[in-house]
Coordinates of C-alpha atoms in Angstrom, one line a residue:
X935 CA 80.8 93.5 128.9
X936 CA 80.7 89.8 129.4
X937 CA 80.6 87.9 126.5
X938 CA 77.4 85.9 125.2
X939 CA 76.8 82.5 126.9
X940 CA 78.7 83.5 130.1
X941 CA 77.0 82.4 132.9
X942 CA 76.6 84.7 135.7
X943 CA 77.2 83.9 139.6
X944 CA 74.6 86.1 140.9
X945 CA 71.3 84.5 139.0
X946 CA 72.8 81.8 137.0
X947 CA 71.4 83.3 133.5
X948 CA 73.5 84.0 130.9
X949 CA 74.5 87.5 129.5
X950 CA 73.4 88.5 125.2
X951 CA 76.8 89.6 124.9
X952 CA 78.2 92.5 123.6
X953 CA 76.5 92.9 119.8
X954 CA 73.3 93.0 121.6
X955 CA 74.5 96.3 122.7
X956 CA 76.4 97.3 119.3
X957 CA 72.8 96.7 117.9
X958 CA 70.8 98.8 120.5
X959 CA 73.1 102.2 120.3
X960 CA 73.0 101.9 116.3
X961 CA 68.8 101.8 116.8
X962 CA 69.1 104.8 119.4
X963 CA 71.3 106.3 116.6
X964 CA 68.5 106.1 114.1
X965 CA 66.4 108.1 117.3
X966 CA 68.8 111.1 117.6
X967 CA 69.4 111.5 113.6
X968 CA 72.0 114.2 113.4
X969 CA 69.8 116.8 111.6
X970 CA 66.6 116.1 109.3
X971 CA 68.8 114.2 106.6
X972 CA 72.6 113.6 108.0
X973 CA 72.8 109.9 109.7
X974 CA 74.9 109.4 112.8
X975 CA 78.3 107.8 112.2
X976 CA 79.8 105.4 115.1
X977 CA 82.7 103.3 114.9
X978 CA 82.6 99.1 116.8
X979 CA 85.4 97.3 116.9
X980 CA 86.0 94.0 118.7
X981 CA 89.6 92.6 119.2
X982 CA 90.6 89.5 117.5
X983 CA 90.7 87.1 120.6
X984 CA 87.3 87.9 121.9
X985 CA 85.0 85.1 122.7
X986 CA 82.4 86.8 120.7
X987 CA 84.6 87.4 117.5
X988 CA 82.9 85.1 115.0
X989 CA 79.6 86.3 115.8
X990 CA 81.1 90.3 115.6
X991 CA 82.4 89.0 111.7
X992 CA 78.9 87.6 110.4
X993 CA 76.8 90.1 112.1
X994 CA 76.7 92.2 108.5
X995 CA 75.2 89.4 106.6
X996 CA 72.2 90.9 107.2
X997 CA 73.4 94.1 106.2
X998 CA 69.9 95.7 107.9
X999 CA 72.0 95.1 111.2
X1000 CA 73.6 97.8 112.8
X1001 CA 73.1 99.9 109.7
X1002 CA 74.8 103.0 111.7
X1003 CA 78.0 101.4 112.3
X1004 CA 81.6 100.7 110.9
X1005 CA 83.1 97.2 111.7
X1006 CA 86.4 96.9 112.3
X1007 CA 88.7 93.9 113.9
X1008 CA 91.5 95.0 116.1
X1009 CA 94.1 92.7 115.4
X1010 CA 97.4 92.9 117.2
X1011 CA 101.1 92.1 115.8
X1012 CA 101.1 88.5 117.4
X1013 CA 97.9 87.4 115.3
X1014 CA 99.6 88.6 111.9
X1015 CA 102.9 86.9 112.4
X1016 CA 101.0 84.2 113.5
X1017 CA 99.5 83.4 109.8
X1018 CA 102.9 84.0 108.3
X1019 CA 104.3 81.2 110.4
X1020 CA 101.4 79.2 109.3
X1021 CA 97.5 79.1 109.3
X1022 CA 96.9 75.7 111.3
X1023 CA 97.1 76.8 114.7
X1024 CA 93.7 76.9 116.9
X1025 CA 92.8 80.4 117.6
X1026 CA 92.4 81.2 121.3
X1027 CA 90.2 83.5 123.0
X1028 CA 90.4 85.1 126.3
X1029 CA 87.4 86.6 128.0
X1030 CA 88.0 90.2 128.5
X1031 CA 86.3 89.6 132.2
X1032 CA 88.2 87.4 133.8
X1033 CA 91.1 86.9 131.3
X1034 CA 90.0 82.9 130.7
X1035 CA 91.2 81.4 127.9
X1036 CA 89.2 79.2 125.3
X1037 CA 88.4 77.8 122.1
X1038 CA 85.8 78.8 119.8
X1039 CA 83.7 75.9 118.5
X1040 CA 82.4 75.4 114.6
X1041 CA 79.6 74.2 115.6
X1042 CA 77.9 77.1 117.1
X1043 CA 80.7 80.2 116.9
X1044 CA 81.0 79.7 120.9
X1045 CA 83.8 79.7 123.2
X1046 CA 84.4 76.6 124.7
X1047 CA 86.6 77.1 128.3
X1048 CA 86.8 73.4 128.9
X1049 CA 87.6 72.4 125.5
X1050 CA 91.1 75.2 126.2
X1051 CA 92.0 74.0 129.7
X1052 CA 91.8 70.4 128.6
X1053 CA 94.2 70.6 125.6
X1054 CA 92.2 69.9 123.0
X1055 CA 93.6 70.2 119.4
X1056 CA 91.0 69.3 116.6
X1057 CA 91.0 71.6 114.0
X1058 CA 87.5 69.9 112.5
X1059 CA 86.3 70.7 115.8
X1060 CA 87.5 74.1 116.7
X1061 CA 88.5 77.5 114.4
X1062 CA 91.8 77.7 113.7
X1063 CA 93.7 81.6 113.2
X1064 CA 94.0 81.0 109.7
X1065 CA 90.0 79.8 109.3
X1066 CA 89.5 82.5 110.9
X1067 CA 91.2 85.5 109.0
X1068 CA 89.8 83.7 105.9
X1069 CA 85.9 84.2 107.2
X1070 CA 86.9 88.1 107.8
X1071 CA 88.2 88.1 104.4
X1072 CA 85.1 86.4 103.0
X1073 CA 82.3 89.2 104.8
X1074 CA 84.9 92.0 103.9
X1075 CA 84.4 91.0 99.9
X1076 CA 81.1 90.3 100.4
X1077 CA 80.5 93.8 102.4
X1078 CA 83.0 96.1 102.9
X1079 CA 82.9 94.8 106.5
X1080 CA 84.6 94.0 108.8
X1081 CA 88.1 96.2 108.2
X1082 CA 91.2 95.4 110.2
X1083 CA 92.8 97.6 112.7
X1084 CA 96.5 97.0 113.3
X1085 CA 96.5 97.6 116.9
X1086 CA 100.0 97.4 118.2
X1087 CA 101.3 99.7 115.6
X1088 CA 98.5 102.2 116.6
X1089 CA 99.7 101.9 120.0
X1090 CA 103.5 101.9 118.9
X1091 CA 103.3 105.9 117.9
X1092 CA 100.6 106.6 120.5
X1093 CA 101.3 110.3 121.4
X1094 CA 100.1 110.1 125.2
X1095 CA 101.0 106.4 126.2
X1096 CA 101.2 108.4 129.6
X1097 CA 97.4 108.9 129.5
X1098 CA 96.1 105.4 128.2
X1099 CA 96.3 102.9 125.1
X1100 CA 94.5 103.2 122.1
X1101 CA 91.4 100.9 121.8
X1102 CA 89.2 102.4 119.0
X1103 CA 89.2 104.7 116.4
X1104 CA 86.7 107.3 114.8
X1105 CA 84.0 105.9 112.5
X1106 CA 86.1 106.5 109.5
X1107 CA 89.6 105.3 111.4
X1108 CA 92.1 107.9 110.5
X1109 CA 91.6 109.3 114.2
X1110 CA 92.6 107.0 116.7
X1111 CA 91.1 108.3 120.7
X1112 CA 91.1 108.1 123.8
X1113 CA 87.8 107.9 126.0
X1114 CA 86.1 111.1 125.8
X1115 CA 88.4 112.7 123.1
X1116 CA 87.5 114.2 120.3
X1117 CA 88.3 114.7 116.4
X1118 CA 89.3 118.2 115.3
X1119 CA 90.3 118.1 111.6
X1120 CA 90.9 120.1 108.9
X1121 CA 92.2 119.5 105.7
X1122 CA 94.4 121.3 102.6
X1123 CA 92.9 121.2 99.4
X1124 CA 96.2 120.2 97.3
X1125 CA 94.8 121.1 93.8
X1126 CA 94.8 124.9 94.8
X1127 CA 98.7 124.6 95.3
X1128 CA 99.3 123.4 91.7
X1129 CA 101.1 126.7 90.4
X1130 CA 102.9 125.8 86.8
X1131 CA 104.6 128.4 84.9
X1132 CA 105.3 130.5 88.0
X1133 CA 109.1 129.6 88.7
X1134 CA 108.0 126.8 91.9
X1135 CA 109.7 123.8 91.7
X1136 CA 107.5 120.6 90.5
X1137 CA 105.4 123.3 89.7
X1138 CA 103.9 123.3 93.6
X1139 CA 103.8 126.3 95.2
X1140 CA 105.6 125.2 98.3
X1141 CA 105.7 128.6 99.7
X1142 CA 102.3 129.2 99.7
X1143 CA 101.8 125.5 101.2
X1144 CA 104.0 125.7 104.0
X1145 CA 101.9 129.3 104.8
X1146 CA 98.6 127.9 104.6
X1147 CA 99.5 124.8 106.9
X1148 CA 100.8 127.5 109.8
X1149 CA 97.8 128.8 109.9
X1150 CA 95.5 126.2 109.9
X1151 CA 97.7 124.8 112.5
X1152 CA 96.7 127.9 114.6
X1153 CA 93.4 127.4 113.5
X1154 CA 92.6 124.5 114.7
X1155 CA 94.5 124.9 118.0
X1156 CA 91.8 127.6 118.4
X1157 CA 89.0 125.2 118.2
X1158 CA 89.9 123.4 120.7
X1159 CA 90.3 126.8 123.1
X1160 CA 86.8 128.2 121.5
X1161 CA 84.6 124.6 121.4
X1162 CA 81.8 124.2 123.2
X1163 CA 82.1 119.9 124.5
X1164 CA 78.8 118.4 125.8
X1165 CA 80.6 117.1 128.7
X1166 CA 82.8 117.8 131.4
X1167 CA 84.8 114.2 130.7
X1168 CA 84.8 115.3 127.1
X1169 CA 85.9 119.5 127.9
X1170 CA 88.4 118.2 130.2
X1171 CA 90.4 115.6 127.9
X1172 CA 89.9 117.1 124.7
X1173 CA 91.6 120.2 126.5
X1174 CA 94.5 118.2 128.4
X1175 CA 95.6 116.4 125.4
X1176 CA 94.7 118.8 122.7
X1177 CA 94.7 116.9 119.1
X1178 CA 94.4 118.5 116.1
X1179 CA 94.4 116.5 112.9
X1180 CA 95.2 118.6 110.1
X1181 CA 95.0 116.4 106.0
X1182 CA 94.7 116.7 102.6
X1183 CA 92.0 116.8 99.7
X1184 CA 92.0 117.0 95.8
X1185 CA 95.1 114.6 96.1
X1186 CA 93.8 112.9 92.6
X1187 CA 93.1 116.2 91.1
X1188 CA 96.6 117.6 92.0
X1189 CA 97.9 114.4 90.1
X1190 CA 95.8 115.2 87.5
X1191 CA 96.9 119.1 86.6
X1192 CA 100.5 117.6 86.9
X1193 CA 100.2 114.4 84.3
X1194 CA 100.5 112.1 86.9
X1195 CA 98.8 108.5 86.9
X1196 CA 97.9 107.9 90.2
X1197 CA 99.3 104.4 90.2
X1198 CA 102.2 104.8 89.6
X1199 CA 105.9 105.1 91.5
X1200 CA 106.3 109.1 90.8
X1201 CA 102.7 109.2 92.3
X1202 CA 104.0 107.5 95.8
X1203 CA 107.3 109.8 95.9
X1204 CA 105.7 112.8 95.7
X1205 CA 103.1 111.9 98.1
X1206 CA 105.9 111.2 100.6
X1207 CA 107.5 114.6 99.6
X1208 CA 104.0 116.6 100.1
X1209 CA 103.4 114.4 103.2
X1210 CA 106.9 115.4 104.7
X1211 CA 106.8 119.1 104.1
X1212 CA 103.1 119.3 105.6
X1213 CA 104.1 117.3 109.2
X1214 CA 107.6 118.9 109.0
X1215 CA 105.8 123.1 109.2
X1216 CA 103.0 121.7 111.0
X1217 CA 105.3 120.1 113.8
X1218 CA 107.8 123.4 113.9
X1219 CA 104.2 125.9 113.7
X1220 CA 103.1 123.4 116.9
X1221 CA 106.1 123.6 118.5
X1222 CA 106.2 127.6 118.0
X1223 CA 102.8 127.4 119.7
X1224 CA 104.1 125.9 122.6
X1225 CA 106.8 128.2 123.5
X1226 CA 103.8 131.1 122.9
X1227 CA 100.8 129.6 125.0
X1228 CA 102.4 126.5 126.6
X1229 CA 102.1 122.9 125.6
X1230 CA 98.8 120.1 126.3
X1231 CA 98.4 119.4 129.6
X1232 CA 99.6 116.0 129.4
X1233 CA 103.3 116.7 127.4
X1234 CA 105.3 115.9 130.4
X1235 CA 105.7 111.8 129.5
X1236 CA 104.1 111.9 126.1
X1237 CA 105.7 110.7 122.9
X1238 CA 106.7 114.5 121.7
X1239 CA 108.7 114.8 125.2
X1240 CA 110.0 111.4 125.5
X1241 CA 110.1 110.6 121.7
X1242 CA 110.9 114.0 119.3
X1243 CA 112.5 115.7 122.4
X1244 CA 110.1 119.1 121.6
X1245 CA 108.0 120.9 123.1
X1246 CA 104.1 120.4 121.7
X1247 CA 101.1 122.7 122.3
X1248 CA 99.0 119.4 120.4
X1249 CA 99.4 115.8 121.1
X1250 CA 99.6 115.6 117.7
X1251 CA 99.1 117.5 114.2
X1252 CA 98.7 115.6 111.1
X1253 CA 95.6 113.1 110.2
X1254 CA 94.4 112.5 107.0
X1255 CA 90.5 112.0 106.7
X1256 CA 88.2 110.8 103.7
X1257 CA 86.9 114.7 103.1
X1258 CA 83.4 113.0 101.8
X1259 CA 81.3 116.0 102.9
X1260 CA 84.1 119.0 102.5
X1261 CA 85.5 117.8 99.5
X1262 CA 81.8 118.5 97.6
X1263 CA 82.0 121.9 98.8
X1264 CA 85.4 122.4 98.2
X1265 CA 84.6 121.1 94.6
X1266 CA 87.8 118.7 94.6
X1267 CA 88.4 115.0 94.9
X1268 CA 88.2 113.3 98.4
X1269 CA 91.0 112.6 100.9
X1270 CA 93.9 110.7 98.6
X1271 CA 91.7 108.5 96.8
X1272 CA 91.4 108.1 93.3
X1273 CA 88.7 109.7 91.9
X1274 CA 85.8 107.5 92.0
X1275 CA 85.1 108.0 87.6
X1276 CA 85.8 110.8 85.6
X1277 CA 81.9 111.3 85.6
X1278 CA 79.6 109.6 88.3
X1279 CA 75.7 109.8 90.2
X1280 CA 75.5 110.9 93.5
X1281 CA 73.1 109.8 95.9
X1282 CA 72.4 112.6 98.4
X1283 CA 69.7 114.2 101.2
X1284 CA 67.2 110.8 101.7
X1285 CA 63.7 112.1 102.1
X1286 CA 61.5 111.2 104.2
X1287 CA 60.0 108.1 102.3
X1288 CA 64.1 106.9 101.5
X1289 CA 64.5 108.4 98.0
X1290 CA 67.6 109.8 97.4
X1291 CA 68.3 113.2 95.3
X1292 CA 70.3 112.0 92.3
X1293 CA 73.4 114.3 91.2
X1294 CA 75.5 114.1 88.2
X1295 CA 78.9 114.9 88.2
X1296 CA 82.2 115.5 86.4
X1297 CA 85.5 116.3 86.6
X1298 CA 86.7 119.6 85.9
X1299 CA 90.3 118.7 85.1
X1300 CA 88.8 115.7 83.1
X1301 CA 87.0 118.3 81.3
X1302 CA 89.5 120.7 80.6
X1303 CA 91.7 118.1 79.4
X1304 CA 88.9 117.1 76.4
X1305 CA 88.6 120.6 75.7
X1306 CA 92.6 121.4 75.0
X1307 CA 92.5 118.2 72.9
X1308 CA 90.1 119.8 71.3
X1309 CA 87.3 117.4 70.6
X1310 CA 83.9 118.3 69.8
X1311 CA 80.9 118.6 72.0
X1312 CA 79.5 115.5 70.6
X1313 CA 82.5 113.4 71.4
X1314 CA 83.0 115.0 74.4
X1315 CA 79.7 114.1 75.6
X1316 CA 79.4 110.6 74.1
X1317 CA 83.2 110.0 76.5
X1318 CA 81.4 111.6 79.4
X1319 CA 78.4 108.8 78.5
X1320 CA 81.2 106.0 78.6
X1321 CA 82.6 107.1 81.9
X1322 CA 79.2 107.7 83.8
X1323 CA 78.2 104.3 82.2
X1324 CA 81.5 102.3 83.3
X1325 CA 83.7 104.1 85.6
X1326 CA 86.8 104.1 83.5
X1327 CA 87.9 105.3 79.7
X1328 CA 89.0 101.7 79.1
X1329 CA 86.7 100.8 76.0
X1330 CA 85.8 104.1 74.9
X1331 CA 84.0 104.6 71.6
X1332 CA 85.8 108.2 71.0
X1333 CA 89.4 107.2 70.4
X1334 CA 91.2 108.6 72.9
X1335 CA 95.3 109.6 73.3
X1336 CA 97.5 107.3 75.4
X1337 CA 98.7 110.3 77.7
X1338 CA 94.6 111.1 78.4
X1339 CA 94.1 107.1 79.3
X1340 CA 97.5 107.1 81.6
X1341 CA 96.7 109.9 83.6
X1342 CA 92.9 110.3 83.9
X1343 CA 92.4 106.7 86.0
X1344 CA 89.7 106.4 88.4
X1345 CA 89.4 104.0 91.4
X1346 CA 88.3 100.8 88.9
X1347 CA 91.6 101.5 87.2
X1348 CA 93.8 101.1 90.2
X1349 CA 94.6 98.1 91.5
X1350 CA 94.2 96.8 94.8
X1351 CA 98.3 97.2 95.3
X1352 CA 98.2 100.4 94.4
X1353 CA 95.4 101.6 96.4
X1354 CA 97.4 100.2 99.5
X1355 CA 100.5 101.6 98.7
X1356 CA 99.9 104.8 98.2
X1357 CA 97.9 104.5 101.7
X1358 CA 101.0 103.2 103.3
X1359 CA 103.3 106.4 101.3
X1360 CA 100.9 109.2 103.0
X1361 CA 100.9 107.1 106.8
X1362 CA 104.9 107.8 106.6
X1363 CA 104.3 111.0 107.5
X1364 CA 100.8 111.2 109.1
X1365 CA 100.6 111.4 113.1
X1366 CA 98.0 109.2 113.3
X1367 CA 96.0 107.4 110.8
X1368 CA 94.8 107.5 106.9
X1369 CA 91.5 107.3 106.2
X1370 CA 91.5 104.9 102.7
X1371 CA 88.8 102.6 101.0
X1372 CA 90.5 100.4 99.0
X1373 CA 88.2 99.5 96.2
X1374 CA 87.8 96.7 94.2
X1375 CA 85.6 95.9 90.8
X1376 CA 82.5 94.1 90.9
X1377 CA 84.5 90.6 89.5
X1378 CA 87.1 90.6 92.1
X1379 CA 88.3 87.8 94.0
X1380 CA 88.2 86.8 97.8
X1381 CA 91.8 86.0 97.4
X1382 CA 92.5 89.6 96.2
X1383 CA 90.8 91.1 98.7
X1384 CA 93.2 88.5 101.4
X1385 CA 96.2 90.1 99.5
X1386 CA 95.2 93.6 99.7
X1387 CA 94.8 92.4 104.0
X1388 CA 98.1 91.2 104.2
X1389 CA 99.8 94.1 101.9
X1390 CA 98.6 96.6 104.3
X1391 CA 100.4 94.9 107.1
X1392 CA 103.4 94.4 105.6
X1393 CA 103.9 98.6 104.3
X1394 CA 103.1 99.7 107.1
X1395 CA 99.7 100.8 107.5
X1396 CA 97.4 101.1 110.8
X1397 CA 94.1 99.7 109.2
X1398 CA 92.6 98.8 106.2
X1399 CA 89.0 99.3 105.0
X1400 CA 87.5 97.6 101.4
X1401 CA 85.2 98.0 99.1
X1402 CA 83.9 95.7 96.3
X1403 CA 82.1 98.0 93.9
X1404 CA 78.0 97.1 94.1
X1405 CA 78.3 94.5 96.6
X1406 CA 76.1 97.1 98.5
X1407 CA 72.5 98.9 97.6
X1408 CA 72.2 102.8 97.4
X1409 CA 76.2 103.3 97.8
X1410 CA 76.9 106.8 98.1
X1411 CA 78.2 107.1 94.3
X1412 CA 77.5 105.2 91.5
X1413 CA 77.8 104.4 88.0
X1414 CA 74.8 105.2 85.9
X1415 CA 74.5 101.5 84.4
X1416 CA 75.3 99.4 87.2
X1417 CA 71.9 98.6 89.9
X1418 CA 74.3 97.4 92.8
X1419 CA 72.7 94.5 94.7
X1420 CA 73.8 93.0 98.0
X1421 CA 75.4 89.7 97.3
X1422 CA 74.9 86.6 100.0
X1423 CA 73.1 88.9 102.6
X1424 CA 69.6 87.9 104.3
X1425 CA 66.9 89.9 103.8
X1426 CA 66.1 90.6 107.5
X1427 CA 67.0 89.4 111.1
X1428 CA 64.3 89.8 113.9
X1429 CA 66.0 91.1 117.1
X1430 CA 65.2 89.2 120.7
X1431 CA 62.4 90.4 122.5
X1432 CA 64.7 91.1 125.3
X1433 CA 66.7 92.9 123.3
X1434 CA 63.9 94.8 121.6
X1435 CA 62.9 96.0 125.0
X1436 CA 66.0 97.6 126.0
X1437 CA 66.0 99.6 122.6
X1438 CA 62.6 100.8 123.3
X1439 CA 63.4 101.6 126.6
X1440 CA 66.6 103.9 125.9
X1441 CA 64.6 105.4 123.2
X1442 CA 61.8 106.7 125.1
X1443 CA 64.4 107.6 127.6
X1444 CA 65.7 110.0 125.2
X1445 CA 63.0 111.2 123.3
X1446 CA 61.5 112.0 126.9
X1447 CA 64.9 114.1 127.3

C-alpha cells in the first residue's frame, strides 16, 4: 500500500494511506462478530521507518478507532542501538513502494522526500529517532498502545527462513506467522503439577510433566492433520510448515502452592528450569514424530535442519500465549502473569445494548491460605473486601503475616522490572514468542513505562505490550472501587466520506455472502 499523500502517476490524486484500510477491516470486523458475544481479534503493525508511522502511533487517541485491533511497532535492531548511541539523529523513512527515502515533518506528521534528498538537518523542523520513541512511549502510557515488536530478533530464530521473513504476529504476539499460517496452541496448566509430600523434587512432579507434554505434543500435531482451513493458501501452508505452539497457565498459582513471590530471583530460575524441561520433551517427542510420520514439508533448509541438526515433524513446538479464555475454564491464573488481585470483577458476555455481566472472583490458593491461618469468616471476608477494593494486601485492615504479604502479590505489586524479566526468563526457552502485559498502576510515570521499553530489549525479549491500570473504560477485569476513565483521548473521530464508502461497500459485500 502506498503511503498517505503519495501522489500517483496514473491520475495525479493522492492515495489515504494505509490506516484508512487498518480502519475499514476493524469496521468489517465489527460485521462478521465471531459468534453473538465474542469480538474478532486482529493484529496491525507498521514498521518503524514507514512514512506513515506518526500517524499509525496517534491513531488510538481516539480510542473509538480501530477498536478491533492490537498496535504494535516493528522496530528492528538498527533503530534500538540507534537511541543508545544517542537520541538526536533525524529519523528517516523509506517508502515501502519505491524504497525513497525521507523525512517526516512536525508540522503535519508527513514525509517530506525533498527535504531527505536535499540534506536537510533541523531537528525543530523534522522528528528526530529519539522524539520519536518518546511519542510511542507517551500513547503506550496513555493506552496500552502502540507495543513494540523487536523485529530482527524475531527473524534471528525464524524456524523456516527458507520459506519467508517474519512480518507480523498474532493479535496477542506470542505467534509470530507467515502469510496464510495459522496458530495452533495449547497450553499446560502448571498448578496441577504441584505434587508436595510425594518424594518429587521441588515438590514438581516432573514425571508426570514431561508425560503430559508428549502427548499434547501429539495432540496438537493431530490438529493440524484433522483441521478443517477455510482456504486452500491457508490448508496448504499451515500443512507444509506445520507449527504447533504448545505453553503454560496457572504460572502464578504454581508460585503460590510453592511460597514463592512472583518477583523475585527463585521465581525467574525456576521458570527457566520449567521452561527448559518443557522445550527439551517437547523437541525430542517432535523429533520422535518425525522419524514415525516424517517431518513439515519445508524442513529441508529450515532452522531445525540447518540450526539444531534434527529432524522436526513441526517447524516449531513451544509458544506461550496469554490463556485469557482457557485459563477461566481451567479455573487457574493466565499465561505467566501475576495474578491480576487476589479477588477482582470480571467483565464478561456484552449484550446487545453493551452491558457487561459482572463476575466476582477469588483465588482459591489465596483462600486456602486464610483458611490454614485460621482467621475467621469475618476477617476473611473484610481481606477479600480490601483486595477486590485495591488490588493488593498492601494496607490491609486485618493484620496480616509477612510470609502471606511476600507471597500472595498480584500484578500492582510487581514492578515494571519484574514483569519484564520474568518475560525475558520464559522467552529462553520458548520457540517463538511470550505473550505478556506488563502492567503498571494508575500513578505511573511515562518515564517508567520508557524503562520497561528499553529493559525488554536489552534481556532479550521479542516484543513488549503495556498496560497502565484504568487508563482504559470497561477493561476486561477490574477492581471494584476504581471507575477507569480514558485519560487524553477524544471523544470521537468522523471517518472520510471516501473512506466511509469503501466500509459500506465491503460490508454489504459480505453480508450479501
Amino acid at each position: 500500500l502506498r503511503p498517505a499523500g503519495w501522489r500517483l502517476k496514473s491520475s495525479g490524486g493522492t492515495p489515504e494511506g494505509p490506516l484508512s484500510f487498518l480502519k475499514m477491516l476493524s469496521s468489517v470486523t465489527d460485521a462478521i462478530q465471531q459468534g453473538a458475544f465474542r469480538r474478532g481479534a486482529n493484529m496491525g503493525t507498521m514498521r518503524i521507518d514507514h512514512p506513515d508511522v506518526l500517524r499509525f502511533v496517534r491513531i488510538k487517541e481516539d480510542l473509538s478507532q480501530v477498536t478491533n485491533y492490537n498496535l504494535s511497532c516493528t522496530v528492528p535492531d538498527e533503530f534500538m542501538e540507534r537511541l543508545k548511541a544517542g537520541r538526536q539523529k533525524l529519523h528517516v523513512a523509506v517508502n515501502p513502494h519505491d524504497g525513497r527515502k525521507a523525512l517526516l515533518r512536525k508540522s503535519d506528521d508527513m514525509a517530506d522526500y525533498e527535504a531527505f534528498e536535499n540534506g536537510a538537518t533541523g531537528s525543530d523542523e523534522y522528528w528526530t529517532s529519539g522524539e520519536l520513541f518518546e511519542l510511542i512511549v507517551q500513547k503506550a502510557w496513555q493506552s496500552g498502545e502502540p507495543g513494540l515488536i523487536f523485529i530482527d530478533r524475531v527473524n534471528e530464530v525464524n524456524p523456516t527462513p527458507n520459506v519467508g521473513p517474519m512480518t507480523s504476529t498474532n493479535p496477542c504476539g506470542e505467534q509470530p506467522l507467515l502469510p496464510y499460517e495459522a496458530c495452533n496452541l495449547g497450553s499446560l496448566n502448571l498448578a496441577m503439577f504441584h505434587a508436595p509430600g510425594q518424594g518429587h523434587a521441588d515438590d514438581i512432579d516432573w514425571d508426570g510433566l514431561g508425560e503430559t507434554v508428549r502427548t499434547a505434543v501429539r495432540f496438537l500435531d493431530d490438529v493440524v492433520e484433522v483441521n478443517n482451513y477455510p482456504t486452500p493458501e491457508i490448508d496448504e501452508m499451515c500443512r507444509a510448515n506445520r507449527k504447533i505452539g504448545l505453553g503454560v497457565m496457572g504460572w502464578a498459582d504454581l508460585l503460590f502452592a510453592k511460597g514463592i513471590r512472583y518477583d523475585g530471583d527463585e521465581a525467574l530460575s525456576l521458570a527457566g528450569r520449567v521452561g527448559e524441561f518443557i522445550r527439551k520433551e517437547a523437541w525430542d517427542e517432535d523429533t520422535r514424530l518425525a522419524e514415525e510420520k516424517g517431518t513439515f514439508t519445508h524442513w529441508e533448509g529450515s532452522r531445525g535442519d540447518k540450526v539444531a541438526g534434527r529432524k522436526m515433524r513441526n517447524a516449531h513446538c513451544v509458544t506461550i500465549a496469554p490463556t485469557g479464555t482457557i485459563s477461566i475454564i481451567g479455573g487457574c491464573s493466565g499465561g505467566i502473569e501475576p495474578i491480576f488481585s487476589l479477588v477482582f470483577k470480571r467483565q464478561v458476555m456484552r449484550d446487545a445494548q453493551g452491558n457487561a455481566t459482572v463476575m466476582f472472583e477469588a483465588n482459591p490458593f489465596f483462600l486456602n491460605a486464610l483458611e490454614e491461618h485460621s482467621y475467621t469468616q469475618d476477617e476473611i471476608e473484610a481481606i477479600k473486601e480490601h483486595a477486590c477494593n485495591h488490588g493488593t494486601l498492601t494496607g490491609c485492615p486485618v493484620k496480616l503475616s509477612d510470609a502471606l504479604l511476600d507471597v500472595f502479590r498480584s500484578a500492582r505489586d510487581v514492578g515494571p522490572d519484574w514483569h519484564v524479566k520474568m518475560q525475558a526468563a520464559w522467552q529462553k526457552h520458548t520457540d517463538a514468542a511470550v505473550s505478556k502485559t506488563i502492567n503498571f498502576p494508575p500513578e505511573a510515570t511515562v518515564e517508567e513505562v520508557e524503562t520497561a521499553y528499553l529493559l525488554a530489549y536489552e534481556t532479550g525479549c521479542k516484543g513488549i505490550t503495556v498496560y497502565r491500570d484504568g487508563s482504559r473504560q470497561n477493561q476486561p477485569m477490574a477492581l471494584d472501587a476504581k471507575k477507569a476513565k480514558p485519560e487524553n483521548a477524544s471523544s470521537s473521530a468522523a471517518d472520510s466520506s471516501a473512506e466511509t464508502s469503501a466500509k459500506d461497500e465491503i460490508i454489504d459485500m459480505l453480508l450479501e455472502g
